[in-house]
Short mmCIF file of C-alpha atoms and ligand atoms in Angstrom, two decimals:
data_model
loop_
_atom_site.label_atom_id
_atom_site.label_comp_id
_atom_site.label_asym_id
_atom_site.label_seq_id
_atom_site.Cartn_x
_atom_site.Cartn_y
_atom_site.Cartn_z
CA UNK G 7 165.34 187.73 136.10
CA UNK G 8 162.97 184.95 135.26
CA UNK G 9 161.78 184.92 131.69
CA UNK G 10 159.43 182.04 132.19
CA UNK G 11 157.02 183.89 134.42
CA UNK G 12 157.41 187.04 132.35
CA UNK G 13 158.87 189.10 135.21
CA UNK G 14 161.49 190.58 132.88
CA UNK G 15 158.65 191.89 130.71
CA UNK G 16 157.12 193.93 133.55
CA UNK G 17 157.80 197.67 133.86
CA UNK G 18 160.50 197.33 131.23
CA UNK G 19 160.06 200.81 129.76
CA UNK G 20 163.69 201.74 130.22
CA UNK G 21 164.84 198.49 128.57
CA UNK G 22 162.49 198.71 125.62
CA UNK G 23 163.66 200.20 122.31
CA UNK G 24 161.91 203.40 121.35
CA UNK G 25 164.01 204.42 118.38
CA UNK G 26 164.39 202.47 115.19
CA UNK G 27 165.38 203.08 111.62
CA UNK G 28 162.84 202.92 108.81
CA UNK G 29 163.59 200.47 106.01
CA UNK G 30 164.97 202.76 103.30
CA UNK G 31 164.86 200.16 100.53
CA UNK G 32 161.09 199.80 100.93
CA UNK G 33 160.15 203.31 101.84
CA UNK G 34 162.24 205.60 99.66
CA UNK G 35 160.45 206.86 96.60
CA UNK G 36 162.83 209.33 94.95
CA UNK G 37 164.52 208.94 91.62
CA UNK G 38 167.66 206.80 91.86
CA UNK G 39 166.56 205.04 95.06
CA UNK G 40 165.80 201.30 94.72
CA UNK G 41 162.17 201.73 95.82
CA UNK G 42 161.70 204.83 93.70
CA UNK G 43 163.04 203.10 90.59
CA UNK G 44 160.71 200.14 91.24
CA UNK G 45 157.64 202.38 91.54
CA UNK G 46 158.68 204.20 88.35
CA UNK G 47 158.26 200.98 86.33
CA UNK G 48 154.48 201.25 86.75
CA UNK G 49 151.94 203.80 85.51
CA UNK G 50 150.96 206.09 88.38
CA UNK G 51 147.94 208.39 88.67
CA UNK G 52 148.97 212.02 89.15
CA UNK G 53 145.59 213.84 89.14
CA UNK G 54 141.91 213.47 88.36
CA UNK G 55 140.95 214.65 84.89
CA UNK G 56 138.41 217.02 86.46
CA UNK G 57 141.24 218.75 88.34
CA UNK G 58 143.09 219.72 85.20
CA UNK G 59 142.18 222.52 82.89
CA UNK G 60 143.77 225.54 81.31
CA UNK G 61 144.92 226.46 84.82
CA UNK G 62 148.12 224.53 85.56
CA UNK G 63 147.90 222.11 88.49
CA UNK G 64 150.94 221.70 90.71
CA UNK G 65 151.44 218.19 92.12
CA UNK G 66 154.17 216.24 93.86
CA UNK G 67 154.62 212.60 92.85
CA UNK G 68 157.48 210.25 93.83
CA UNK G 69 159.43 213.17 95.23
CA UNK G 70 159.17 215.17 91.98
CA UNK G 71 157.38 218.48 91.62
CA UNK G 72 155.29 218.45 88.47
CA UNK G 73 152.77 220.55 86.62
CA UNK G 74 149.72 218.93 85.01
CA UNK G 75 147.55 220.68 82.43
CA UNK G 76 145.37 220.16 79.39
CA UNK G 77 146.35 222.44 76.51
CA UNK G 78 143.79 224.05 74.19
CA UNK G 79 144.22 221.26 71.64
CA UNK G 80 143.12 218.79 74.35
CA UNK G 81 146.53 217.22 74.93
CA UNK G 82 147.51 216.50 78.53
CA UNK G 83 150.95 217.46 79.77
CA UNK G 84 152.82 216.24 82.84
CA UNK G 85 156.01 218.31 82.98
CA UNK G 86 158.66 219.07 85.56
CA UNK G 87 157.42 222.02 87.57
CA UNK G 88 160.44 224.28 87.23
CA UNK G 89 161.06 225.86 83.86
CA UNK G 90 164.24 224.52 82.32
CA UNK G 91 165.20 228.10 81.40
CA UNK G 92 165.71 229.73 84.82
CA UNK G 93 163.62 227.61 87.18
CA UNK G 94 160.39 229.59 87.49
CA UNK G 95 157.45 227.41 88.45
CA UNK G 96 155.20 226.55 85.54
CA UNK G 97 152.21 226.62 87.91
CA UNK G 98 152.28 230.35 87.04
CA UNK G 99 152.52 229.60 83.33
CA UNK G 100 149.87 230.07 80.66
CA UNK G 101 148.38 227.13 78.85
CA UNK G 102 148.46 227.65 75.08
CA UNK G 103 147.01 226.01 71.97
CA UNK G 104 149.97 223.65 72.23
CA UNK G 105 151.80 223.33 75.52
CA UNK G 106 152.47 225.77 78.31
CA UNK G 107 154.23 229.17 78.35
CA UNK G 108 156.48 230.10 81.26
CA UNK G 109 155.36 233.36 82.88
CA UNK G 110 158.89 234.72 83.25
CA UNK G 111 160.39 234.87 79.74
CA UNK G 112 157.74 233.10 77.74
CA UNK G 113 159.38 229.90 76.62
CA UNK G 114 156.70 227.47 75.44
CA UNK G 115 156.99 223.73 76.08
CA UNK G 116 154.85 221.16 74.34
CA UNK G 117 153.30 218.26 76.31
CA UNK G 118 156.28 216.10 75.33
CA UNK G 119 158.69 218.72 76.68
CA UNK G 120 159.86 220.03 73.28
CA UNK G 121 160.59 223.77 73.19
CA UNK G 122 158.10 225.37 70.80
CA UNK G 123 158.98 229.03 71.30
CA UNK G 124 161.79 231.13 72.77
CA UNK G 125 160.51 234.67 72.36
CA UNK G 126 163.14 237.34 71.81
CA UNK G 127 165.96 234.80 71.92
CA UNK G 128 168.41 235.33 69.06
CA UNK G 129 170.05 231.98 69.54
CA UNK G 130 166.70 230.17 69.57
CA UNK G 131 167.52 227.91 66.63
CA UNK G 132 170.69 226.71 68.27
CA UNK G 133 169.24 226.45 71.80
CA UNK G 134 166.15 224.58 70.73
CA UNK G 135 168.31 221.59 69.91
CA UNK G 136 169.58 221.31 73.48
CA UNK G 137 166.84 222.78 75.66
CA UNK G 138 163.88 220.64 76.67
CA UNK G 139 161.49 220.48 79.57
CA UNK G 140 161.29 217.19 81.50
CA UNK G 141 158.02 215.52 80.45
CA UNK G 142 156.31 212.20 81.07
CA UNK G 143 153.97 210.18 78.83
CA UNK G 144 150.36 210.27 79.99
CA UNK G 145 147.31 208.07 79.77
CA UNK G 146 143.76 209.03 80.77
CA UNK G 147 141.60 206.30 82.28
CA UNK G 148 138.52 206.25 84.53
CA UNK G 149 138.72 210.00 85.07
CA UNK G 150 142.35 209.87 86.17
CA UNK G 151 145.50 211.09 84.47
CA UNK G 152 148.33 208.60 84.72
CA UNK G 153 151.98 209.24 84.02
CA UNK G 154 154.83 206.86 83.33
CA UNK G 155 157.87 208.28 85.13
CA UNK G 156 160.43 205.55 84.42
CA UNK G 157 162.98 205.05 81.64
CA UNK G 158 161.35 205.25 78.19
CA UNK G 159 162.84 201.97 77.05
CA UNK G 160 161.07 200.16 79.89
CA UNK G 161 157.60 201.69 79.43
CA UNK G 162 154.91 199.00 79.77
CA UNK G 163 151.44 199.20 78.22
CA UNK G 164 148.75 200.60 80.53
CA UNK G 165 147.50 197.53 82.45
CA UNK G 166 143.89 196.50 81.90
CA UNK G 167 142.58 194.39 84.76
CA UNK G 168 139.38 192.37 84.34
CA UNK G 169 137.58 194.46 86.98
CA UNK G 170 138.07 197.60 84.89
CA UNK G 171 135.66 196.36 82.26
CA UNK G 172 132.84 194.38 83.85
CA UNK G 173 129.57 193.88 82.02
CA UNK G 174 126.93 196.11 83.63
CA UNK G 175 129.41 198.26 85.56
CA UNK G 176 131.31 201.47 84.90
CA UNK G 177 134.06 203.36 86.69
CA UNK G 178 133.64 206.88 88.06
CA UNK G 179 136.36 209.03 89.56
CA UNK G 180 136.05 209.37 93.34
CA UNK G 181 137.95 211.50 95.80
CA UNK G 182 141.60 212.19 96.63
CA UNK G 183 142.65 211.24 100.17
CA UNK G 184 146.06 212.48 101.32
CA UNK G 185 147.96 210.71 104.13
CA UNK G 186 150.79 212.32 106.10
CA UNK G 187 152.92 209.19 106.11
CA UNK G 188 154.86 206.81 103.91
CA UNK G 189 152.88 204.93 101.25
CA UNK G 190 153.93 201.42 102.37
CA UNK G 191 152.04 201.56 105.68
CA UNK G 192 148.94 202.81 103.86
CA UNK G 193 149.06 200.03 101.30
CA UNK G 194 149.88 197.18 103.67
CA UNK G 195 146.59 197.94 105.45
CA UNK G 196 144.92 196.39 102.38
CA UNK G 197 146.46 192.96 103.11
CA UNK G 198 145.45 193.14 106.77
CA UNK G 199 141.78 192.11 106.93
CA UNK G 200 142.03 191.42 110.65
CA UNK G 201 141.93 195.12 111.51
CA UNK G 202 138.34 195.39 110.28
CA UNK G 203 137.29 193.30 113.30
CA UNK G 204 138.54 195.99 115.70
CA UNK G 205 139.05 199.35 114.03
CA UNK G 206 136.05 199.26 111.72
CA UNK G 207 133.86 197.61 114.33
CA UNK G 208 134.54 200.61 116.60
CA UNK G 209 133.82 202.88 113.71
CA UNK G 210 130.50 201.18 112.97
CA UNK G 211 130.65 202.01 109.28
CA UNK G 212 131.18 198.50 107.96
CA UNK G 213 128.52 195.81 108.23
CA UNK G 214 128.65 194.52 111.80
CA UNK G 215 129.62 191.04 110.56
CA UNK G 216 133.12 192.46 109.91
CA UNK G 217 133.44 192.62 113.71
CA UNK G 218 134.21 188.91 113.88
CA UNK G 219 137.87 187.90 113.37
CA UNK G 220 138.11 185.95 110.14
CA UNK G 221 140.25 182.93 109.34
CA UNK G 222 142.66 184.18 106.71
CA UNK G 223 144.91 182.76 104.04
CA UNK G 224 147.07 184.72 101.61
CA UNK G 225 148.28 183.81 98.13
CA UNK G 226 150.52 185.16 95.48
CA UNK G 227 148.55 185.97 92.32
CA UNK G 228 149.75 186.56 88.74
CA UNK G 229 149.57 190.34 89.25
CA UNK G 230 150.32 190.62 92.97
CA UNK G 231 148.85 188.95 96.05
CA UNK G 232 145.48 188.39 97.69
CA UNK G 233 143.89 187.52 101.01
CA UNK G 234 140.93 185.20 101.52
CA UNK G 235 139.10 185.77 104.80
CA UNK G 236 136.35 183.38 105.89
CA UNK G 237 133.71 183.87 108.56
CA UNK G 238 130.69 181.94 109.67
CA UNK G 239 127.59 184.15 109.48
CA UNK G 240 124.43 182.42 110.71
CA UNK G 241 123.83 179.40 108.50
CA UNK G 242 126.27 180.70 105.83
CA UNK G 243 130.00 180.91 105.35
CA UNK G 244 131.34 184.10 103.79
CA UNK G 245 134.74 184.34 102.11
CA UNK G 246 135.85 187.86 101.31
CA UNK G 247 138.93 188.39 99.18
CA UNK G 248 140.95 191.41 98.17
CA UNK G 249 143.98 191.61 95.96
CA UNK G 250 146.83 194.04 95.66
CA UNK G 251 147.96 194.58 92.10
CA UNK G 252 151.65 195.24 92.46
CA UNK G 253 152.82 197.54 93.65
CA UNK G 254 150.16 199.97 94.84
CA UNK G 255 146.65 199.22 93.56
CA UNK G 256 143.90 197.43 95.41
CA UNK G 257 140.13 197.23 95.31
CA UNK G 258 137.65 196.40 98.00
CA UNK G 259 134.20 194.96 97.58
CA UNK G 260 131.29 196.66 99.32
CA UNK G 261 131.81 197.33 103.03
CA UNK G 262 128.05 196.84 103.40
CA UNK G 263 128.30 193.16 102.45
CA UNK G 264 127.28 191.16 105.49
CA UNK G 265 127.60 187.59 104.25
CA UNK G 266 123.98 186.77 105.06
CA UNK G 267 122.73 186.17 101.51
CA UNK G 268 124.09 183.56 99.12
CA UNK G 269 126.47 185.08 96.61
CA UNK G 270 128.71 183.66 93.87
CA UNK G 271 130.86 186.73 93.41
CA UNK G 272 130.79 190.49 93.74
CA UNK G 273 132.17 193.43 91.79
CA UNK G 274 134.74 195.81 93.21
CA UNK G 275 133.27 198.76 95.11
CA UNK G 276 136.24 201.08 94.95
CA UNK G 277 139.71 200.78 93.48
CA UNK G 278 142.49 202.66 95.21
CA UNK G 279 145.89 203.72 93.90
CA UNK G 280 148.23 204.70 96.75
CA UNK G 281 150.73 207.09 95.21
CA UNK G 282 153.68 208.54 97.12
CA UNK G 283 154.03 212.30 96.96
CA UNK G 284 157.40 211.71 98.57
CA UNK G 285 158.77 209.46 101.34
CA UNK G 286 156.64 211.15 104.01
CA UNK G 287 153.27 211.57 102.34
CA UNK G 288 151.04 209.84 99.85
CA UNK G 289 147.64 210.13 98.22
CA UNK G 290 144.92 207.54 97.77
CA UNK G 291 143.24 208.12 94.42
CA UNK G 292 139.81 206.44 94.52
CA UNK G 293 137.68 205.25 91.63
CA UNK G 294 134.17 203.93 92.19
CA UNK G 295 132.70 200.94 90.38
CA UNK G 296 129.03 201.65 89.74
CA UNK G 297 126.24 199.48 88.46
CA UNK G 298 124.72 200.79 85.23
CA UNK G 299 121.49 201.60 87.07
CA UNK G 300 123.28 203.84 89.58
CA UNK G 301 123.00 207.22 87.89
CA UNK G 302 125.77 209.15 89.61
CA UNK G 303 128.16 208.40 92.41
CA UNK G 304 126.08 208.69 95.54
CA UNK G 305 127.11 211.37 97.94
CA UNK G 306 126.57 208.97 100.78
CA UNK G 307 128.98 206.56 99.18
CA UNK G 308 131.50 209.31 98.61
CA UNK G 309 131.20 210.18 102.27
CA UNK G 310 131.45 206.55 103.27
CA UNK G 311 134.69 206.27 101.35
CA UNK G 312 136.11 209.29 103.13
CA UNK G 313 135.06 208.61 106.71
CA UNK G 314 137.98 207.66 108.90
CA UNK G 315 140.31 208.30 105.97
CA UNK G 316 141.12 211.92 106.81
CA UNK G 317 142.28 213.97 109.80
CA UNK G 318 139.45 216.45 109.17
CA UNK G 319 137.54 215.65 112.34
CA UNK G 320 137.71 216.94 115.87
CA UNK G 321 140.60 215.38 117.76
CA UNK G 322 138.24 214.23 120.51
CA UNK G 323 136.06 212.52 117.93
CA UNK G 324 139.06 210.84 116.31
CA UNK G 325 140.14 209.55 119.72
CA UNK G 326 136.70 208.16 120.39
CA UNK G 327 136.11 206.71 116.93
CA UNK G 328 139.46 206.41 115.17
CA UNK G 329 139.66 205.46 111.51
CA UNK G 330 142.23 204.04 109.11
CA UNK G 331 143.86 207.49 108.87
CA UNK G 332 144.49 207.62 112.61
CA UNK G 333 145.71 204.03 112.78
CA UNK G 334 148.09 204.29 109.82
CA UNK G 335 149.49 207.81 110.22
CA UNK G 336 150.07 207.39 113.96
CA UNK G 337 152.42 204.48 113.19
CA UNK G 338 154.91 207.26 112.43
CA UNK G 339 155.73 209.34 109.38
CA UNK G 340 157.76 206.37 108.18
CA UNK G 341 156.92 203.36 110.34
CA UNK G 342 159.92 201.55 111.87
CA UNK G 343 159.58 197.85 111.16
CA UNK G 344 162.41 196.99 113.55
CA UNK G 345 160.22 198.03 116.51
CA UNK G 346 157.28 195.81 115.57
CA UNK G 347 156.23 192.52 117.18
CA UNK G 348 154.37 190.74 114.43
CA UNK G 349 152.00 187.79 114.83
CA UNK G 350 150.24 185.38 112.55
CA UNK G 351 147.58 187.98 111.69
CA UNK G 352 150.34 190.03 110.05
CA UNK G 353 151.25 187.37 107.51
CA UNK G 354 149.81 189.45 104.67
CA UNK G 355 151.86 192.48 105.70
CA UNK G 356 155.00 190.36 105.75
CA UNK G 357 154.17 188.90 102.32
CA UNK G 358 153.46 192.35 100.92
CA UNK G 359 156.82 193.68 102.10
CA UNK G 360 158.51 190.58 100.70
CA UNK G 361 156.80 191.16 97.34
CA UNK G 362 158.07 194.75 97.33
CA UNK G 363 161.63 193.76 98.27
CA UNK G 364 161.64 191.13 95.53
CA UNK G 365 160.27 193.60 92.95
CA UNK G 366 162.84 196.20 93.99
CA UNK G 367 165.60 193.63 93.66
CA UNK G 368 164.32 192.55 90.25
CA UNK G 369 164.34 196.12 88.96
CA UNK G 370 167.82 196.61 90.36
CA UNK G 371 168.96 193.49 88.49
CA UNK G 372 167.34 194.66 85.25
CA UNK G 373 164.39 192.27 85.37
CA UNK G 374 160.69 193.08 85.18
CA UNK G 375 159.14 192.95 88.67
CA UNK G 376 156.22 190.71 89.59
CA UNK G 377 152.94 192.27 88.48
CA UNK G 378 154.39 194.26 85.58
CA UNK G 379 152.73 193.01 82.43
CA UNK G 380 154.07 193.69 78.96
CA UNK G 381 151.30 191.71 77.31
CA UNK G 382 148.29 193.46 75.96
CA UNK G 383 145.12 191.85 77.22
CA UNK G 384 143.01 191.46 80.27
CA UNK G 385 144.76 190.69 83.57
CA UNK G 386 142.72 188.57 86.03
CA UNK G 387 142.06 189.78 89.57
CA UNK G 388 140.81 187.96 92.65
CA UNK G 389 138.84 190.29 94.91
CA UNK G 390 135.27 189.11 95.56
CA UNK G 391 132.71 187.93 98.09
CA UNK G 392 131.45 184.39 98.09
CA UNK G 393 128.68 183.28 100.43
CA UNK G 394 127.71 179.61 100.60
CA UNK G 395 125.54 177.50 102.92
CA UNK G 396 127.61 176.49 105.94
CA UNK G 397 126.92 172.87 104.98
CA UNK G 398 129.33 173.30 102.04
CA UNK G 399 132.24 173.52 104.42
CA UNK G 400 133.71 170.12 105.05
CA UNK G 401 133.79 169.51 108.77
CA UNK G 402 132.27 171.81 111.35
CA UNK G 403 131.81 175.36 110.03
CA UNK G 404 132.40 176.66 113.56
CA UNK G 405 135.85 175.10 113.64
CA UNK G 406 138.52 177.69 112.73
CA UNK G 407 140.55 174.98 110.95
CA UNK G 408 137.59 174.05 108.75
CA UNK G 409 136.95 177.72 107.95
CA UNK G 410 140.60 178.23 107.08
CA UNK G 411 140.59 175.15 104.89
CA UNK G 412 137.51 176.49 103.13
CA UNK G 413 139.22 179.87 102.54
CA UNK G 414 142.15 177.94 101.05
CA UNK G 415 139.87 175.96 98.75
CA UNK G 416 138.22 179.18 97.53
CA UNK G 417 141.65 180.69 96.86
CA UNK G 418 142.62 177.66 94.77
CA UNK G 419 139.29 177.73 92.93
CA UNK G 420 139.75 181.46 92.15
CA UNK G 421 143.32 180.99 90.96
CA UNK G 422 142.02 178.42 88.48
CA UNK G 423 139.01 180.50 87.50
CA UNK G 424 139.06 184.17 88.52
CA UNK G 425 135.78 185.19 90.18
CA UNK G 426 135.09 188.08 87.81
CA UNK G 427 135.09 185.74 84.81
CA UNK G 428 131.43 185.03 85.71
CA UNK G 429 128.97 186.06 83.00
CA UNK G 430 126.77 187.96 85.43
CA UNK G 431 128.20 189.87 88.35
CA UNK G 432 125.40 190.36 90.89
CA UNK G 433 124.94 193.82 92.40
CA UNK G 434 126.41 194.28 95.83
CA UNK G 435 124.42 195.74 98.73
CA UNK G 436 124.56 199.48 97.99
CA UNK G 437 123.91 200.67 101.52
CA UNK G 438 123.72 199.06 104.92
CA UNK G 439 120.66 196.94 105.56
CA UNK G 440 120.74 198.03 109.17
CA UNK G 441 119.90 201.57 110.19
CA UNK G 442 121.86 204.12 112.17
FE1 FE2 F 28 140.63 199.74 107.21
#
């Protein structure tokens, strides 16, 4: 065998590993698992507000079956699904003035899990002191219902990021996108801007300028991590950045940005929470950021957000024009990292996993993980688009090293002064300039 001419790499199917173990520490989401305890330190969306009503909604979050409802007094409840009396599912319960009544024997549980009624039960007074329904604190924001599923003593305030309150913009609930795979592989896609140059160029949805491989640098940020991807576009240089807010939130700026017009900064286009249902499935909850002059979320935009993000297309079509869904879910239900062969383009994925492992370790050791803020106040974020004349790049703007250096300088500039601190955030391109 001669390794130098690569002969040992030829027709090596029988010698090549095909089975690997997933990384349980990163990918487990249940209660009591290191990853599950880590995720439970953060507020997680469980449903859109429009999905909840006087009809109970059954959901699965972090391996727990839950029921979500709004009682007649307007209070929102997120309770364990199975009635603490004899286990009947509260999805068949009746929502009352206060709380929800189990359909089987009529026990009523308030939104905080307290037993309000035990009809016909002689020992009610005694039992009420010991019986309760598992319940989680809730917070409604941007059309989503969030729950805090961790230990009460560790409950942080709901985090307010700068992009959630931008002058001239508002947030509108978008659509729910389920993925039949572990949440980590869905989220790490957000720190992998290189894939846009292949996958989304095939897809043709993004501006065609995304089809050029960018020069990328990644940085830790106060609330998570970010990438800065620079490209030369005509006589301009475009630096696009995206940040993950630990552990599972990220926003992207408009996919119709093409880097051809000068731009100081741009608002987020959509923000995405990737929430595990369990170890083998997750949901992307999307929220749109709309300019005040955009009356309602545009159907076209809704569709744009969903294309390539679902398996609801003909198989032949998905094979011809695959999307993120196909790329991420086909990595396996829980992707095996031991089988991968990573390169420099995967630096962001490696950093993301490292951030998770560190956060998991911190929670295990009783410390607050990176990105968990106990301070009230606005948390800066770093996702934006910046387009400058190519002459602003020191050196030759066609030289990958010069482009990378420029991306680094933008990252340092942003870390000193977050891009969304600008007084006026210019509107992004709403739709593609090109046709077709
Ligand atoms: Fe993508």
